[in-house]
Structure formats: structure tokens, C-alpha cells
Short mmCIF file of C-alpha atoms and ligand atoms in Angstrom, two decimals:
data_model
loop_
_atom_site.label_atom_id
_atom_site.label_comp_id
_atom_site.label_asym_id
_atom_site.label_seq_id
_atom_site.Cartn_x
_atom_site.Cartn_y
_atom_site.Cartn_z
CA MET A 1 129.36 83.02 -103.49
CA ASN A 2 132.60 84.77 -104.19
CA ASN A 3 133.42 82.86 -107.39
CA TYR A 4 133.16 85.85 -109.76
CA ALA A 5 134.94 89.18 -109.53
CA PRO A 6 132.44 91.39 -111.35
CA LEU A 7 133.26 94.88 -112.53
CA ASP A 8 131.35 97.54 -110.66
CA LYS A 9 128.92 98.18 -113.49
CA ALA A 10 125.37 96.92 -114.00
CA PHE A 11 123.32 96.92 -117.16
CA VAL A 12 119.57 97.07 -116.89
CA ARG A 13 118.45 97.24 -120.50
CA GLY A 14 119.68 96.21 -123.92
CA GLU A 15 118.76 96.96 -127.48
CA GLY A 16 120.64 95.43 -130.42
CA VAL A 17 124.37 95.97 -129.91
CA TRP A 18 123.76 98.50 -127.12
CA LEU A 19 123.56 98.04 -123.36
CA TYR A 20 122.31 100.70 -120.94
CA ASP A 21 123.58 101.02 -117.36
CA THR A 22 121.69 102.11 -114.26
CA GLU A 23 122.38 105.78 -115.08
CA GLY A 24 121.03 105.43 -118.62
CA GLN A 25 124.51 105.59 -120.21
CA ARG A 26 124.94 103.65 -123.45
CA TYR A 27 127.66 101.03 -124.16
CA LEU A 28 128.63 99.27 -127.38
CA ASP A 29 128.75 95.51 -126.73
CA ALA A 30 131.68 93.85 -128.52
CA LEU A 31 131.52 90.79 -126.25
CA GLY A 32 127.89 89.72 -126.60
CA GLY A 33 127.63 88.14 -123.17
CA ILE A 34 130.66 85.95 -124.07
CA ALA A 35 129.55 84.78 -127.54
CA VAL A 36 125.96 84.30 -126.38
CA CYS A 37 124.00 87.23 -127.80
CA VAL A 38 124.58 86.58 -131.51
CA LEU A 39 121.45 88.59 -132.30
CA GLY A 40 122.25 91.33 -129.81
CA HIS A 41 119.98 92.24 -126.95
CA SER A 42 116.18 92.13 -126.83
CA HIS A 43 115.90 91.02 -130.44
CA PRO A 44 112.23 91.64 -131.30
CA ALA A 45 111.68 88.23 -132.92
CA VAL A 46 113.22 86.36 -129.99
CA SER A 47 111.40 88.51 -127.43
CA ALA A 48 108.07 87.97 -129.18
CA ALA A 49 108.63 84.21 -129.39
CA LEU A 50 109.50 84.10 -125.67
CA ALA A 51 106.50 86.21 -124.69
CA ASP A 52 104.16 84.08 -126.76
CA GLN A 53 105.62 80.78 -125.53
CA SER A 54 105.64 81.85 -121.88
CA ALA A 55 101.95 82.60 -122.17
CA THR A 56 101.31 79.26 -123.90
CA LEU A 57 103.46 76.59 -122.24
CA ILE A 58 106.84 76.79 -120.50
CA HIS A 59 107.56 73.28 -119.26
CA THR A 60 106.17 69.76 -119.31
CA SER A 61 109.22 67.46 -118.75
CA ASN A 62 110.74 64.86 -121.02
CA LEU A 63 108.22 62.30 -119.77
CA TYR A 64 106.09 63.54 -122.68
CA ARG A 65 106.86 64.39 -126.27
CA ILE A 66 107.82 68.03 -126.81
CA PRO A 67 106.97 69.05 -130.38
CA LEU A 68 109.07 72.24 -130.24
CA GLN A 69 112.09 70.20 -129.11
CA GLU A 70 111.49 67.78 -131.99
CA GLN A 71 111.33 70.69 -134.44
CA LEU A 72 114.52 72.16 -133.04
CA ALA A 73 116.28 68.80 -133.29
CA ALA A 74 115.22 68.46 -136.91
CA ARG A 75 116.45 71.95 -137.79
CA LEU A 76 119.80 71.57 -135.99
CA THR A 77 120.60 68.12 -137.35
CA ALA A 78 119.81 69.31 -140.89
CA LEU A 79 122.07 72.37 -140.53
CA ALA A 80 124.91 70.34 -139.04
CA GLY A 81 124.58 67.09 -141.03
CA MET A 82 124.08 65.16 -137.79
CA ASP A 83 121.45 62.56 -136.83
CA LYS A 84 120.28 63.03 -133.25
CA VAL A 85 120.35 65.53 -130.39
CA PHE A 86 120.31 65.51 -126.60
CA PHE A 87 119.22 68.85 -125.11
CA CYS A 88 120.44 70.29 -121.84
CA ASN A 89 120.92 73.71 -120.29
CA SER A 90 124.56 74.75 -120.62
CA GLY A 91 127.83 74.11 -122.38
CA ALA A 92 129.33 72.05 -119.60
CA GLU A 93 126.27 69.81 -119.61
CA ALA A 94 126.49 69.38 -123.38
CA ASN A 95 130.10 68.26 -122.96
CA GLU A 96 129.10 65.94 -120.10
CA ALA A 97 126.72 64.26 -122.56
CA ALA A 98 129.54 63.96 -125.10
CA ILE A 99 131.83 62.46 -122.46
CA LYS A 100 129.13 59.94 -121.58
CA LEU A 101 128.81 59.04 -125.26
CA ALA A 102 132.56 58.42 -125.37
CA ARG A 103 132.28 56.12 -122.35
CA LEU A 104 129.37 54.22 -123.94
CA HIS A 105 131.40 53.87 -127.13
CA ALA A 106 134.26 52.42 -125.08
CA THR A 107 131.90 50.04 -123.27
CA LYS A 108 130.67 48.79 -126.63
CA LYS A 109 134.30 48.15 -127.62
CA ASN A 110 135.00 46.33 -124.32
CA ILE A 111 137.55 48.93 -123.20
CA SER A 112 137.43 48.80 -119.41
CA SER A 113 139.50 51.90 -118.60
CA PRO A 114 138.78 54.28 -121.48
CA GLN A 115 140.70 57.48 -122.17
CA ILE A 116 139.38 60.59 -123.89
CA MET A 117 142.06 62.63 -125.60
CA VAL A 118 141.90 66.37 -124.82
CA MET A 119 144.14 69.32 -125.63
CA GLU A 120 146.47 71.66 -123.77
CA GLY A 121 144.94 75.13 -123.45
CA SER A 122 141.39 73.85 -123.93
CA PHE A 123 138.27 74.94 -122.10
CA HIS A 124 135.27 72.64 -121.76
CA GLY A 125 133.42 73.83 -118.64
CA ARG A 126 133.37 73.77 -114.85
CA THR A 127 131.71 70.50 -113.83
CA MET A 128 134.04 67.83 -112.46
CA ALA A 129 134.38 65.95 -115.76
CA THR A 130 134.61 69.06 -117.93
CA LEU A 131 137.11 70.86 -115.69
CA THR A 132 139.21 67.70 -115.87
CA ALA A 133 138.97 67.86 -119.67
CA THR A 134 139.95 71.54 -119.54
CA GLY A 135 143.64 72.22 -120.16
CA ASN A 136 144.11 75.00 -117.64
CA SER A 137 145.50 74.28 -114.17
CA ARG A 138 143.80 77.39 -112.71
CA VAL A 139 140.40 75.90 -113.53
CA GLN A 140 141.40 72.64 -111.76
CA GLN A 141 143.15 74.23 -108.77
CA GLY A 142 141.82 72.87 -105.46
CA PHE A 143 139.39 70.37 -106.96
CA ALA A 144 141.43 67.17 -106.71
CA PRO A 145 140.85 64.33 -107.19
CA LEU A 146 140.08 65.00 -110.83
CA MET A 147 138.17 62.51 -112.97
CA PRO A 148 140.07 59.57 -114.41
CA GLY A 149 139.96 58.84 -118.13
CA PHE A 150 141.49 61.88 -119.82
CA THR A 151 144.81 62.08 -121.64
CA ARG A 152 146.24 65.37 -122.88
CA VAL A 153 148.31 66.37 -125.91
CA PRO A 154 149.42 69.78 -127.26
CA TYR A 155 146.88 71.65 -129.42
CA ASN A 156 147.44 71.84 -133.17
CA ASP A 157 149.86 68.92 -133.06
CA VAL A 158 148.79 66.11 -135.39
CA VAL A 159 151.91 64.05 -134.74
CA ALA A 160 151.29 64.06 -130.98
CA ILE A 161 147.75 62.74 -131.53
CA GLN A 162 148.95 60.07 -133.94
CA HIS A 163 151.63 58.93 -131.53
CA ARG A 164 149.26 58.80 -128.54
CA LEU A 165 146.66 56.84 -130.53
CA GLU A 166 149.29 54.33 -131.62
CA THR A 167 150.60 53.79 -128.09
CA ASP A 168 147.35 53.81 -126.09
CA PRO A 169 144.64 51.38 -127.25
CA ASP A 170 142.30 52.62 -124.49
CA ILE A 171 141.63 55.92 -126.27
CA CYS A 172 137.97 55.95 -127.33
CA ALA A 173 137.42 59.58 -128.34
CA ILE A 174 139.06 62.92 -129.06
CA LEU A 175 137.42 66.07 -127.67
CA VAL A 176 138.66 69.28 -129.25
CA GLU A 177 137.64 72.90 -129.95
CA PRO A 178 137.90 73.92 -133.65
CA ILE A 179 139.29 77.24 -132.35
CA GLN A 180 140.29 77.62 -128.70
CA GLY A 181 138.20 80.45 -127.30
CA GLU A 182 139.04 80.85 -123.61
CA GLY A 183 142.53 79.65 -124.48
CA GLY A 184 143.13 82.90 -126.39
CA ILE A 185 141.52 82.59 -129.85
CA VAL A 186 144.02 79.95 -130.91
CA ILE A 187 143.41 78.92 -134.52
CA PRO A 188 144.93 75.60 -135.59
CA ASP A 189 146.51 75.06 -139.00
CA SER A 190 144.07 74.30 -141.78
CA GLY A 191 143.82 70.54 -142.19
CA TYR A 192 144.02 69.93 -138.43
CA LEU A 193 140.40 68.83 -138.07
CA ALA A 194 140.58 66.76 -141.26
CA ALA A 195 143.65 64.98 -139.89
CA ILE A 196 141.85 64.27 -136.62
CA ARG A 197 138.90 62.93 -138.60
CA GLU A 198 141.14 60.52 -140.46
CA MET A 199 142.92 59.31 -137.32
CA CYS A 200 139.59 58.82 -135.50
CA ASP A 201 138.41 56.66 -138.39
CA GLN A 202 141.60 54.61 -138.34
CA HIS A 203 141.37 53.95 -134.61
CA ASP A 204 137.57 53.74 -134.21
CA CYS A 205 137.53 56.79 -131.94
CA LEU A 206 134.70 59.29 -131.72
CA MET A 207 135.61 62.73 -133.07
CA MET A 208 133.91 65.10 -130.67
CA LEU A 209 133.94 68.84 -131.41
CA ASP A 210 133.22 71.42 -128.75
CA GLU A 211 131.56 74.14 -130.84
CA ILE A 212 130.03 75.87 -127.84
CA GLN A 213 131.86 79.11 -128.67
CA THR A 214 132.52 78.64 -132.39
CA GLY A 215 129.08 77.40 -133.43
CA MET A 216 125.94 79.22 -134.59
CA CYS A 217 127.58 81.20 -137.45
CA ARG A 218 130.23 82.86 -135.25
CA THR A 219 133.21 81.95 -137.47
CA GLY A 220 131.56 82.56 -140.85
CA LYS A 221 130.01 79.11 -141.19
CA TRP A 222 127.13 77.63 -139.25
CA PHE A 223 129.65 75.43 -137.47
CA ALA A 224 133.42 75.86 -137.57
CA PHE A 225 134.03 72.29 -138.77
CA GLN A 226 132.30 73.29 -142.01
CA HIS A 227 135.42 75.27 -142.99
CA GLU A 228 136.96 71.84 -143.56
CA ASN A 229 135.23 69.19 -145.57
CA ILE A 230 134.52 66.84 -142.66
CA GLN A 231 131.80 65.69 -140.24
CA PRO A 232 132.40 65.02 -136.56
CA ASP A 233 130.72 62.13 -134.75
CA VAL A 234 129.66 64.35 -131.87
CA MET A 235 129.30 68.13 -131.58
CA THR A 236 128.32 70.24 -128.58
CA LEU A 237 126.55 73.61 -128.67
CA ALA A 238 125.30 76.07 -126.08
CA LYS A 239 126.18 79.78 -125.73
CA ALA A 240 124.53 81.39 -128.79
CA LEU A 241 121.93 78.66 -129.28
CA GLY A 242 119.30 80.52 -127.22
CA ASN A 243 120.71 84.07 -127.56
CA GLY A 244 120.75 84.19 -123.75
CA VAL A 245 118.03 81.70 -122.84
CA PRO A 246 119.94 78.79 -121.27
CA ILE A 247 120.06 75.81 -123.64
CA GLY A 248 122.76 73.35 -124.62
CA ALA A 249 122.81 70.54 -127.14
CA CYS A 250 124.89 67.46 -127.85
CA LEU A 251 124.50 66.31 -131.46
CA ALA A 252 125.62 62.91 -132.68
CA ARG A 253 125.87 61.08 -135.96
CA GLY A 254 126.03 57.47 -137.14
CA GLN A 255 126.87 54.87 -134.50
CA ALA A 256 127.39 57.62 -131.90
CA ALA A 257 123.75 58.70 -132.31
CA ASP A 258 122.48 55.30 -131.18
CA LEU A 259 124.57 54.82 -128.04
CA MET A 260 122.02 56.29 -125.63
CA GLN A 261 119.07 54.12 -124.63
CA PRO A 262 116.05 55.08 -122.51
CA GLY A 263 117.42 55.66 -119.03
CA SER A 264 121.01 56.39 -120.15
CA HIS A 265 120.87 60.11 -119.55
CA GLY A 266 118.47 62.94 -118.87
CA SER A 267 117.77 66.49 -117.81
CA THR A 268 114.63 67.83 -116.16
CA PHE A 269 114.70 71.17 -117.99
CA GLY A 270 116.56 70.02 -121.11
CA GLY A 271 114.87 71.16 -124.32
CA ASN A 272 111.72 72.38 -122.62
CA PRO A 273 109.15 74.27 -124.70
CA LEU A 274 110.39 77.73 -123.69
CA ALA A 275 114.07 77.05 -124.40
CA ALA A 276 113.31 75.17 -127.62
CA ARG A 277 111.08 78.00 -128.85
CA ALA A 278 113.83 80.53 -128.09
CA ALA A 279 116.38 78.50 -130.05
CA LEU A 280 113.96 78.04 -132.97
CA SER A 281 113.49 81.80 -133.18
CA VAL A 282 117.28 82.26 -133.09
CA LEU A 283 117.65 79.82 -136.01
CA ASP A 284 114.90 81.65 -137.93
CA VAL A 285 116.63 85.00 -137.61
CA LEU A 286 120.16 83.69 -138.24
CA GLN A 287 118.93 82.11 -141.48
CA GLU A 288 116.93 85.20 -142.47
CA ILE A 289 119.91 87.55 -142.12
CA HIS A 290 122.45 85.09 -143.62
CA ALA A 291 124.37 85.39 -140.38
CA GLU A 292 127.26 83.17 -141.45
CA LYS A 293 128.03 85.49 -144.37
CA ARG A 294 127.63 88.57 -142.19
CA ALA A 295 130.00 87.14 -139.61
CA GLY A 296 132.57 86.43 -142.31
CA ASP A 297 132.30 89.88 -143.89
CA SER A 298 132.23 91.75 -140.58
CA GLY A 299 135.13 89.68 -139.30
CA ARG A 300 137.25 90.65 -142.31
CA LEU A 301 136.36 94.31 -141.77
CA LEU A 302 137.34 94.13 -138.09
CA LEU A 303 140.56 92.18 -138.70
CA GLN A 304 141.67 94.43 -141.52
CA GLY A 305 140.76 97.61 -139.67
CA LEU A 306 142.57 96.51 -136.53
CA ALA A 307 145.61 95.40 -138.50
CA GLU A 308 145.83 98.81 -140.22
CA ALA A 309 145.17 100.87 -137.10
CA LEU A 310 147.61 98.89 -134.96
CA SER A 311 150.31 98.25 -137.54
CA GLY A 312 153.73 98.92 -136.05
CA ASN A 313 152.41 99.04 -132.48
CA VAL A 314 155.19 97.52 -130.36
CA GLU A 315 152.79 96.06 -127.82
CA VAL A 316 150.86 93.94 -130.36
CA ARG A 317 152.18 90.44 -130.96
CA GLN A 318 149.47 89.13 -133.29
CA ILE A 319 145.95 89.93 -134.44
CA ARG A 320 143.97 86.84 -135.48
CA GLY A 321 140.46 85.63 -135.92
CA LYS A 322 137.86 83.85 -137.95
CA GLY A 323 134.53 85.55 -138.55
CA LEU A 324 133.51 87.50 -135.48
CA MET A 325 135.81 85.61 -133.13
CA ILE A 326 138.84 87.84 -132.83
CA GLY A 327 141.90 87.97 -130.60
CA ILE A 328 144.55 90.65 -130.28
CA GLU A 329 147.52 89.14 -128.52
CA LEU A 330 149.76 91.62 -126.68
CA HIS A 331 153.28 91.06 -125.39
CA ARG A 332 152.19 91.34 -121.74
CA ASP A 333 149.16 90.78 -119.54
CA CYS A 334 146.47 93.35 -120.12
CA ALA A 335 143.40 92.49 -117.99
CA GLU A 336 143.16 96.18 -117.01
CA LEU A 337 142.14 97.04 -120.58
CA VAL A 338 138.62 95.73 -119.96
CA GLN A 339 138.01 98.63 -117.56
CA LYS A 340 139.76 101.08 -119.91
CA ALA A 341 137.40 100.09 -122.71
CA LEU A 342 134.42 100.28 -120.37
CA ASP A 343 135.48 103.83 -119.50
CA LYS A 344 135.12 104.53 -123.23
CA ASN A 345 131.71 102.83 -123.34
CA VAL A 346 132.78 99.64 -125.15
CA LEU A 347 132.55 96.08 -123.77
CA ILE A 348 135.48 93.79 -124.54
CA ASN A 349 137.13 90.86 -122.79
CA VAL A 350 140.68 89.74 -122.04
CA THR A 351 141.41 86.01 -121.95
CA ALA A 352 144.53 83.90 -121.43
CA GLY A 353 146.06 86.93 -119.68
CA ASN A 354 147.25 88.84 -122.72
CA VAL A 355 144.64 88.37 -125.45
CA ILE A 356 141.96 90.99 -126.04
CA ARG A 357 138.93 89.00 -127.18
CA LEU A 358 136.12 90.36 -129.34
CA LEU A 359 132.91 88.33 -129.77
CA PRO A 360 130.41 90.93 -130.97
CA PRO A 361 126.81 90.20 -131.90
CA LEU A 362 126.65 89.08 -135.54
CA ILE A 363 124.20 91.91 -136.26
CA MET A 364 126.82 94.62 -135.59
CA GLU A 365 126.85 97.22 -138.39
CA PRO A 366 130.04 98.41 -140.13
CA GLU A 367 129.83 101.84 -138.46
CA GLN A 368 129.74 100.19 -135.04
CA LEU A 369 132.55 97.81 -135.98
CA ARG A 370 134.63 100.88 -136.87
CA GLN A 371 133.80 102.35 -133.47
CA VAL A 372 135.13 99.18 -131.84
CA ILE A 373 138.33 99.50 -133.88
CA THR A 374 138.75 103.13 -132.81
CA VAL A 375 138.30 102.44 -129.12
CA VAL A 376 140.35 99.22 -129.01
CA THR A 377 143.15 100.97 -130.90
CA ALA A 378 143.03 103.93 -128.51
CA ILE A 379 143.29 101.78 -125.37
CA ILE A 380 146.13 99.68 -126.80
CA GLU A 381 148.01 102.85 -127.82
CA GLU A 382 147.57 104.26 -124.32
CA PHE A 383 148.67 100.93 -122.85
CA SER A 384 151.81 100.91 -124.96
CA GLY A 385 152.53 104.59 -124.26
CA GLY A 386 151.50 105.49 -127.80
CA GLY A 387 154.58 103.57 -128.95
CA LYS A 388 154.92 102.87 -132.66
CA GLN A 389 157.98 101.31 -134.18
C1 PLP B 1 131.74 78.54 -122.56
C2 PLP B 1 132.30 77.26 -123.00
C3 PLP B 1 131.99 76.06 -122.33
C4 PLP B 1 131.16 76.00 -121.07
O1 PLP B 1 129.87 76.45 -121.25
P1 PLP B 1 128.96 76.77 -119.95
O2 PLP B 1 127.63 77.11 -120.54
O3 PLP B 1 129.61 77.91 -119.24
O4 PLP B 1 128.92 75.55 -119.12
C5 PLP B 1 132.51 74.88 -122.85
N1 PLP B 1 133.28 74.87 -123.93
C6 PLP B 1 133.61 76.01 -124.60
C7 PLP B 1 134.45 75.94 -125.83
C8 PLP B 1 133.13 77.24 -124.14
O5 PLP B 1 133.48 78.36 -124.79
#
């Protein structure tokens, strides 16, 4: 169907941070399949695990125990300080599970028309419930009627949340990204998540974090909420969890972990042996290479390098990021820069119209990070007519 507008470029092979096109030309990947390929392409450990598992057992269904899924659940809950996991196959599905948990929580509280609080500028997926939760009218355009049961407040606005909680007793949960990814790498003030935690406790609401883009070491911690000394009730993961093998997860803690009963929810593929094995190998490697530290260090190198190289550039409004999740906000829309970077053999992304987004594999070496800085600086300087203040 005509729902994507792909660039006229195809990659047929990948190795580490490099992608190769049909002509054998090499490209430096600073996007990582949109925050998916944390370990780069064709990582030998992941490839070997997949090859071995595909020759052993790919799928059985959740009608039987799946030891690899149980192992993965144990590893993830330990890393995140959570209790239980539901596995699915994408980010939107992980958020659907979270939304269903919120509804079950409301049912338990005898709220008959529950509301989930969501944020302006958010992105949570493309299914009917998750596009309703998404704070972007372009994502919702043409899909009315949207789902009932969502109420929206501005992002990074603690007072707005407090006020809405005090005036609407039907609110049963808050769903929020620790950093807005699609929204333009929007980083809230420190203390924002801690404030939400406190308000959720006061009002018996589930604190549900969408860590689909921020999770898996991307921001310099295993999960972005770990930058603040808090625990959510629910957290969703997908993207980097399988380094490209489709897998999503909805983790829950405390009372939220016990809301589902047999029959409440399910997924035919969810957490099957192949996907679980892939994710286990991703966890192995991320732990082995201390990926959260690497992401933090590399992120500082990128941020600092970009800030120096672009200092005084009139087109640049702000350069911001946490770990290897970086946005360069320009004063005007700049979607064309994706092709300009591609012409210089570097993959980047532009989101929210005017934000260049970098989500490189966490294995990217300093020399390659410097190459990204050089190319991104060059295309922005061209874009701004070389203009320095
Ligand atoms: C990508 C993303 C999603 C949707 O994930 P899909 O796998 O495309 O369904 C949801 N939330 C956030 C924060 C994302 O970045």
C-alpha cells in the first residue's frame, strides 16, 4: 500500500554500523533502523543465536511453556526492577497491553468510564488505541472515530497533570515517554518523572512509561526512568529489544503485574522461541559491552562535537540529547536533509519537521561518530548557506 514514501535507495547487506546498497556502496548508519539496531547490523552473536534457534525450534505457541521466554522475562524484570512481562511483536502492541492494564485497573476501582492521561506531542503507535493516545493530528487524520478514554495535557507540565488529576476522578493511568522521540527529541525537566510518580501514588493511577525508543541503554541507562530515582508501574519496550527481530514487551510491577488473568490477553507469536532467543542474545551483548556507559560516553562526544562544529550557525536553534538519542533543532523545516546526508553516505532522520534526529547503533566508534559530526555539520552549513553569525 502507499502508506510509506521510501527514498529511492535499497540496502542489501549490513555489517556493524555500515550498510551496503545494491551497487556495493557503503553508508554509515546514524539512524539504526529508527533506534532498533542498537548492536548494528548482522551482529555475529545475534546472527549465531538466530541461526542456532531457527534450526532448533522457532515457534510452539503460548499454549505451552516457553523456557526461552521465561528466561527473557527473568532477565528483563531484573534489569528493570519490574515483576512480570507480557510479550508481543511491536511497540504499538506493547502499548495496547499497557492500555488494557489501565482499563483493568479502572475496572478494579469501579470506574466505569476511565480516562488515560496522555501528552501533547507524544507518539505511541498506529493501532486505533495507540494513534488515539498519540498527540499528533497527522497520525489521527482520517481515522475518526477515535477511541474514547484518553485525556491530553501539555508535555513537561507538572501543574497541568496535577490540575487534571484533581478535577477528573476517572483518570486511572498516565502514559508518557521519558523523552519524546518522534515528537522531536523533547527532553523534560529533571524531576518530571519523579513528580508524575508522586501524583500517580496520590491518586492511585498507574504510571506507564513508553520506553520503546528510550529503552535498552539508548539514553545512557538501561531504561530512561533510571536517570531519576523512581519505578514506573508499567513500562513498554520494543524497537531495540530484538535488534531487528520483531518483539515487544509490556512490563508491570506490584498490583499492575497481577491484573491480567488467563484469557485476558494474548498474542499468537508473542515471545516465541526465536524472538525470545534473539532478545536474550541482545541482552547478553549489551551487558558484555557495558552499552549504557558507551551510549553515555558516545552521546557526550556527539553532543559536544556538534555543539562546537555548529556553534554560531544561524540555522541551528538547539542541539539536545541524552546518550545516543540526539536532536538538532533548526529554525525551519529540513526534511530534504535526509537525502543530502544520504548523498554523503550517512543515514540520518528528520522528525517533527525541523529536528535532525540521530539514533546510531550503541557500538559506533569515536572515529565514526566524528564522521557523523563532519557530515551533519556540512549539510547544515550548506542548508544555511554557510551562514555563521
Ligand atoms: C516506535 C514507537 C512506537 C511504536 O512502535 P511500533 O513497533 O512501530 O508499533 C511507540 N512508542 C514510541 C515511543 C516509539 O518510538
